[in-house]
GROMACS .gro file of C-alpha atoms in nm:
model
  287
    1SER     CA    1  -2.454  -0.291  -0.388
    2SER     CA    2  -2.751  -0.274  -0.626
    3GLY     CA    3  -2.987  -0.194  -0.338
    4SER     CA    4  -2.755   0.083  -0.222
    5GLY     CA    5  -2.757   0.238  -0.569
    6VAL     CA    6  -3.133   0.218  -0.605
    7ALA     CA    7  -3.197   0.354  -0.255
    8VAL     CA    8  -2.985   0.664  -0.313
    9SER     CA    9  -3.118   0.722  -0.665
   10ALA     CA   10  -3.481   0.691  -0.546
   11ASN     CA   11  -3.423   0.934  -0.256
   12LEU     CA   12  -3.483   0.664   0.003
   13SER     CA   13  -3.159   0.772   0.168
   14ALA     CA   14  -2.909   1.055   0.128
   15VAL     CA   15  -2.613   0.817   0.122
   16ALA     CA   16  -2.545   0.444   0.126
   17VAL     CA   17  -2.251   0.207   0.161
   18GLY     CA   18  -2.155  -0.029  -0.118
   19THR     CA   19  -1.890  -0.299  -0.131
   20GLU     CA   20  -1.676  -0.355  -0.438
   21THR     CA   21  -1.454  -0.640  -0.547
   22ASP     CA   22  -1.461  -0.546  -0.916
   23GLY     CA   23  -1.735  -0.303  -1.016
   24SER     CA   24  -1.992  -0.345  -0.740
   25ILE     CA   25  -1.977   0.018  -0.628
   26VAL     CA   26  -1.909   0.194  -0.957
   27CYS     CA   27  -2.140  -0.021  -1.172
   28PRO     CA   28  -2.467   0.025  -0.973
   29SER     CA   29  -2.370   0.389  -0.915
   30SER     CA   30  -2.334   0.439  -1.290
   31VAL     CA   31  -2.653   0.251  -1.377
   32ASN     CA   32  -2.853   0.448  -1.119
   33GLY     CA   33  -2.703   0.788  -1.205
   34ILE     CA   34  -2.529   0.860  -0.874
   35VAL     CA   35  -2.175   0.915  -0.742
   36GLY     CA   36  -1.974   0.617  -0.621
   37ILE     CA   37  -1.627   0.609  -0.467
   38LYS     CA   38  -1.434   0.281  -0.465
   39PRO     CA   39  -1.152   0.365  -0.222
   40THR     CA   40  -0.798   0.236  -0.224
   41VAL     CA   41  -0.805  -0.112  -0.071
   42GLY     CA   42  -0.714  -0.068   0.296
   43LEU     CA   43  -0.858   0.281   0.343
   44VAL     CA   44  -1.193   0.148   0.472
   45SER     CA   45  -1.220  -0.151   0.704
   46ARG     CA   46  -1.380  -0.473   0.575
   47SER     CA   47  -1.477  -0.591   0.925
   48GLY     CA   48  -1.819  -0.755   0.908
   49VAL     CA   49  -1.828  -0.753   0.527
   50ILE     CA   50  -1.899  -1.093   0.371
   51PRO     CA   51  -1.579  -1.140   0.170
   52VAL     CA   52  -1.503  -1.227  -0.190
   53SER     CA   53  -1.134  -1.138  -0.212
   54HIS     CA   54  -0.911  -0.977   0.050
   55SER     CA   55  -0.691  -0.849  -0.235
   56GLN     CA   56  -0.972  -0.639  -0.380
   57ASP     CA   57  -1.268  -0.605  -0.142
   58THR     CA   58  -1.347  -0.258  -0.007
   59PRO     CA   59  -1.658  -0.077   0.114
   60GLY     CA   60  -1.718   0.272  -0.017
   61PRO     CA   61  -1.969   0.558  -0.029
   62MET     CA   62  -2.255   0.603  -0.275
   63ALA     CA   63  -2.445   0.933  -0.289
   64ARG     CA   64  -2.620   1.180  -0.520
   65THR     CA   65  -2.337   1.437  -0.502
   66VAL     CA   66  -1.959   1.423  -0.481
   67ALA     CA   67  -1.970   1.632  -0.160
   68ASP     CA   68  -2.206   1.384   0.010
   69ALA     CA   69  -1.992   1.089  -0.100
   70ALA     CA   70  -1.678   1.262   0.029
   71ALA     CA   71  -1.846   1.333   0.364
   72LEU     CA   72  -1.943   0.968   0.400
   73LEU     CA   73  -1.588   0.860   0.311
   74THR     CA   74  -1.467   1.074   0.602
   75ALA     CA   75  -1.690   0.870   0.834
   76LEU     CA   76  -1.587   0.535   0.682
   77ALA     CA   77  -1.209   0.575   0.656
   78VAL     CA   78  -1.034   0.454   0.971
   79ALA     CA   79  -0.751   0.222   1.077
   80ASP     CA   80  -0.908  -0.092   1.224
   81PRO     CA   81  -0.706  -0.348   1.424
   82ALA     CA   82  -0.950  -0.614   1.300
   83ASP     CA   83  -0.847  -0.551   0.937
   84ALA     CA   84  -0.470  -0.563   0.885
   85ALA     CA   85  -0.504  -0.401   0.541
   86THR     CA   86  -0.593  -0.070   0.710
   87ALA     CA   87  -0.275  -0.059   0.921
   88GLY     CA   88  -0.088   0.162   0.676
   89ALA     CA   89  -0.383   0.373   0.563
   90ARG     CA   90  -0.325   0.747   0.535
   91VAL     CA   91  -0.663   0.874   0.647
   92GLU     CA   92  -0.753   1.236   0.577
   93PRO     CA   93  -0.952   1.417   0.849
   94ASP     CA   94  -1.206   1.559   0.601
   95TYR     CA   95  -1.240   1.435   0.243
   96ALA     CA   96  -1.511   1.692   0.171
   97ALA     CA   97  -1.245   1.961   0.207
   98PHE     CA   98  -1.103   1.845  -0.128
   99VAL     CA   99  -1.427   1.919  -0.315
  100ASP     CA  100  -1.296   2.225  -0.499
  101PRO     CA  101  -1.477   2.379  -0.799
  102ASP     CA  102  -1.136   2.489  -0.927
  103GLY     CA  103  -0.970   2.155  -0.856
  104LEU     CA  104  -0.913   2.053  -1.218
  105ARG     CA  105  -0.709   2.359  -1.310
  106ASP     CA  106  -0.364   2.252  -1.438
  107ALA     CA  107  -0.438   1.885  -1.367
  108ARG     CA  108  -0.308   1.634  -1.624
  109ILE     CA  109  -0.584   1.386  -1.703
  110GLY     CA  110  -0.525   1.086  -1.927
  111ALA     CA  111  -0.807   0.963  -2.153
  112ALA     CA  112  -0.798   0.582  -2.140
  113ARG     CA  113  -0.938   0.530  -2.489
  114ASN     CA  114  -0.884   0.154  -2.480
  115LEU     CA  115  -1.152   0.134  -2.208
  116ALA     CA  116  -1.407   0.304  -2.434
  117GLY     CA  117  -1.538   0.222  -2.782
  118PHE     CA  118  -1.813  -0.018  -2.677
  119ASN     CA  119  -2.110   0.215  -2.735
  120ASP     CA  120  -2.144   0.518  -2.963
  121ARG     CA  121  -2.362   0.716  -2.723
  122VAL     CA  122  -2.123   0.652  -2.436
  123ASP     CA  123  -1.830   0.764  -2.653
  124ARG     CA  124  -2.009   1.092  -2.727
  125LEU     CA  125  -2.064   1.149  -2.355
  126PHE     CA  126  -1.698   1.064  -2.293
  127ASP     CA  127  -1.587   1.331  -2.539
  128GLU     CA  128  -1.827   1.583  -2.383
  129ALA     CA  129  -1.683   1.506  -2.039
  130LEU     CA  130  -1.329   1.559  -2.167
  131ASP     CA  131  -1.434   1.895  -2.314
  132ALA     CA  132  -1.589   1.993  -1.980
  133MET     CA  133  -1.263   1.908  -1.804
  134ARG     CA  134  -1.068   2.120  -2.053
  135ASP     CA  135  -1.308   2.408  -1.988
  136LEU     CA  136  -1.230   2.375  -1.617
  137GLY     CA  137  -0.857   2.406  -1.681
  138ALA     CA  138  -0.741   2.046  -1.711
  139GLU     CA  139  -0.482   1.937  -1.965
  140ILE     CA  140  -0.614   1.623  -2.138
  141VAL     CA  141  -0.358   1.367  -2.256
  142ASP     CA  142  -0.544   1.180  -2.529
  143PRO     CA  143  -0.497   0.892  -2.568
  144ALA     CA  144  -0.340   0.757  -2.250
  145GLU     CA  145  -0.412   0.387  -2.282
  146ILE     CA  146  -0.364   0.141  -1.996
  147PRO     CA  147  -0.158  -0.165  -2.094
  148HIS     CA  148  -0.267  -0.525  -2.026
  149THR     CA  149  -0.635  -0.450  -1.956
  150ASP     CA  150  -0.729  -0.756  -2.167
  151ASP     CA  151  -0.489  -0.984  -1.978
  152LEU     CA  152  -0.638  -0.953  -1.629
  153GLU     CA  153  -0.955  -1.161  -1.648
  154ASP     CA  154  -0.807  -1.511  -1.613
  155PRO     CA  155  -0.557  -1.446  -1.330
  156GLU     CA  156  -0.814  -1.231  -1.147
  157LEU     CA  157  -1.067  -1.516  -1.151
  158GLU     CA  158  -0.801  -1.759  -1.025
  159VAL     CA  159  -0.725  -1.526  -0.734
  160PHE     CA  160  -1.098  -1.486  -0.662
  161LEU     CA  161  -1.160  -1.860  -0.646
  162TYR     CA  162  -0.876  -1.921  -0.401
  163GLU     CA  163  -0.941  -1.616  -0.184
  164PHE     CA  164  -1.319  -1.660  -0.178
  165LYS     CA  165  -1.289  -2.006  -0.028
  166ALA     CA  166  -1.025  -1.906   0.228
  167ASP     CA  167  -1.180  -1.571   0.320
  168LEU     CA  168  -1.541  -1.691   0.338
  169GLU     CA  169  -1.455  -1.989   0.556
  170ALA     CA  170  -1.254  -1.762   0.788
  171TYR     CA  171  -1.551  -1.525   0.803
  172LEU     CA  172  -1.797  -1.804   0.885
  173GLY     CA  173  -1.558  -1.948   1.142
  174SER     CA  174  -1.540  -1.614   1.321
  175TYR     CA  175  -1.900  -1.663   1.437
  176GLY     CA  176  -1.807  -1.966   1.644
  177PRO     CA  177  -2.073  -2.222   1.744
  178THR     CA  178  -2.358  -1.990   1.640
  179GLN     CA  179  -2.270  -2.048   1.274
  180PRO     CA  180  -2.390  -2.396   1.173
  181ARG     CA  181  -2.209  -2.401   0.839
  182ARG     CA  182  -1.841  -2.308   0.830
  183ALA     CA  183  -1.720  -2.465   0.506
  184LEU     CA  184  -1.797  -2.364   0.149
  185ALA     CA  185  -1.886  -2.725   0.074
  186GLU     CA  186  -2.158  -2.706   0.340
  187LEU     CA  187  -2.308  -2.397   0.177
  188ILE     CA  188  -2.306  -2.575  -0.159
  189ALA     CA  189  -2.488  -2.872  -0.005
  190PHE     CA  190  -2.743  -2.640   0.159
  191ASN     CA  191  -2.813  -2.472  -0.175
  192GLU     CA  192  -2.863  -2.809  -0.341
  193GLU     CA  193  -3.104  -2.916  -0.067
  194HIS     CA  194  -3.306  -2.596  -0.118
  195ILE     CA  195  -3.248  -2.553  -0.490
  196ASP     CA  196  -3.595  -2.418  -0.572
  197VAL     CA  197  -3.556  -2.133  -0.323
  198GLU     CA  198  -3.182  -2.067  -0.342
  199MET     CA  199  -3.116  -2.106  -0.715
  200PRO     CA  200  -3.431  -2.046  -0.922
  201PHE     CA  201  -3.245  -1.837  -1.184
  202PHE     CA  202  -2.879  -1.944  -1.170
  203GLY     CA  203  -2.644  -2.213  -1.049
  204GLN     CA  204  -2.345  -2.212  -0.816
  205GLU     CA  205  -2.064  -2.292  -1.056
  206LEU     CA  206  -1.828  -2.038  -0.900
  207PHE     CA  207  -1.893  -2.178  -0.552
  208GLU     CA  208  -1.808  -2.524  -0.682
  209GLN     CA  209  -1.492  -2.406  -0.860
  210ALA     CA  210  -1.379  -2.225  -0.544
  211ALA     CA  211  -1.450  -2.524  -0.321
  212ALA     CA  212  -1.211  -2.733  -0.532
  213LYS     CA  213  -0.919  -2.497  -0.462
  214GLY     CA  214  -0.651  -2.560  -0.203
  215PRO     CA  215  -0.483  -2.327   0.049
  216LEU     CA  216  -0.335  -1.985  -0.028
  217THR     CA  217   0.013  -2.136  -0.019
  218GLU     CA  218  -0.036  -2.318  -0.350
  219PRO     CA  219   0.194  -2.202  -0.634
  220VAL     CA  220  -0.098  -2.158  -0.875
  221TYR     CA  221  -0.256  -1.899  -0.646
  222LEU     CA  222   0.069  -1.720  -0.572
  223GLU     CA  223   0.154  -1.700  -0.941
  224ALA     CA  224  -0.191  -1.564  -1.031
  225LEU     CA  225  -0.172  -1.305  -0.752
  226GLY     CA  226   0.171  -1.193  -0.867
  227THR     CA  227   0.052  -1.169  -1.227
  228CYS     CA  228  -0.247  -0.957  -1.124
  229GLN     CA  229  -0.035  -0.715  -0.926
  230ARG     CA  230   0.231  -0.687  -1.195
  231LEU     CA  231  -0.003  -0.639  -1.492
  232SER     CA  232  -0.238  -0.398  -1.316
  233ARG     CA  233   0.024  -0.191  -1.133
  234SER     CA  234   0.388  -0.180  -1.244
  235GLU     CA  235   0.311  -0.284  -1.604
  236GLY     CA  236  -0.036  -0.130  -1.617
  237ILE     CA  237  -0.173   0.183  -1.450
  238ASP     CA  238   0.165   0.292  -1.310
  239VAL     CA  239   0.323   0.285  -1.657
  240VAL     CA  240   0.076   0.519  -1.822
  241MET     CA  241   0.058   0.747  -1.517
  242ASP     CA  242   0.437   0.782  -1.491
  243GLU     CA  243   0.514   0.811  -1.862
  244ASN     CA  244   0.255   1.088  -1.910
  245ARG     CA  245   0.299   1.252  -1.567
  246LEU     CA  246  -0.073   1.216  -1.500
  247ASP     CA  247  -0.280   1.311  -1.198
  248ALA     CA  248  -0.564   1.078  -1.296
  249LEU     CA  249  -0.707   0.860  -1.571
  250VAL     CA  250  -1.061   0.890  -1.703
  251ALA     CA  251  -1.280   0.647  -1.898
  252PRO     CA  252  -1.650   0.562  -1.927
  253THR     CA  253  -1.769   0.366  -1.623
  254ASN     CA  254  -2.028   0.153  -1.802
  255ALA     CA  255  -2.253   0.099  -2.099
  256PRO     CA  256  -2.611   0.229  -2.072
  257ALA     CA  257  -2.824   0.050  -1.814
  258TRP     CA  258  -2.948  -0.289  -1.933
  259ARG     CA  259  -3.255  -0.496  -1.858
  260ILE     CA  260  -3.236  -0.784  -1.612
  261ASP     CA  261  -3.259  -1.104  -1.816
  262TYR     CA  262  -3.262  -1.430  -1.622
  263ALA     CA  263  -3.251  -1.637  -1.941
  264ASN     CA  264  -2.957  -1.474  -2.117
  265GLY     CA  265  -2.778  -1.292  -1.836
  266ASP     CA  266  -2.658  -0.933  -1.821
  267HIS     CA  267  -2.620  -0.759  -2.155
  268TYR     CA  268  -2.287  -0.616  -2.049
  269VAL     CA  269  -2.077  -0.473  -2.332
  270GLY     CA  270  -1.808  -0.270  -2.157
  271GLY     CA  271  -1.676  -0.083  -1.857
  272ASN     CA  272  -1.356   0.016  -1.680
  273SER     CA  273  -1.368  -0.113  -1.322
  274THR     CA  274  -1.119  -0.400  -1.356
  275PRO     CA  275  -0.775  -0.230  -1.383
  276ALA     CA  276  -0.817  -0.023  -1.065
  277ALA     CA  277  -0.997  -0.305  -0.884
  278VAL     CA  278  -0.721  -0.557  -0.949
  279ALA     CA  279  -0.453  -0.301  -0.858
  280GLY     CA  280  -0.632  -0.205  -0.538
  281TYR     CA  281  -0.640   0.156  -0.658
  282PRO     CA  282  -0.930   0.401  -0.615
  283THR     CA  283  -1.204   0.479  -0.864
  284VAL     CA  284  -1.467   0.753  -0.865
  285THR     CA  285  -1.771   0.746  -1.090
  286VAL     CA  286  -1.994   1.048  -1.150
  287PRO     CA  287  -2.316   1.079  -1.354
   0.00000   0.00000   0.00000
């Protein structure tokens, strides 16, 4: 979704569509200073989207204003027979109708302090944002920390590796005889054959790890999926929301934008996309 974020920020388009598995809407939106909405998984159809993980993938709107993003969400949200996850979606007829300047009055907002603390300048902006919410009538519960945020990385990756192989091969197979490569192993071989073009800056370690996984019936996958859902939902976000009677949680989306560095990789020091992404819950980022 980096191109979507840049296009909107540079005024090449009024709105754009991103796709998030864990951070790929909210991160480029944050870095490019725009609004991004990562919807609840199942609100927007994934039909035609190259998959990473059916547990977490969702398209969503990116725009310069909340009103524009909400208007695009109205166009995107629909039940789609081709995506079973949308079968139970409660689609609103007009999301822009909820853009209310007085909407924070009497809302209980929890400050997820354990998702901050990675950059002094970001922490100052976080505190300023909390003050702005108080000025608009919100009651800030501070802190309202989300449990188990440090315990999600390993089971999430396990789920990704299993689901990426299964979901990608199903996606490629849906194209029938017009798709010459239907297995992840075939894509890996193609990349090796064209290594100078396909992988000048990085390898394909995650492809290779995923290709080694078995079917989605394996106990290792099922255990990792259950752990993700339990730690992110019933023992994670749900706990802090219920105990504090919250309407929403707030935290800094990202660190300041970093330079692209092919030698050392992203200089990424912190962000908050993972808990909601793993839970399948929505996230909104604003400049």
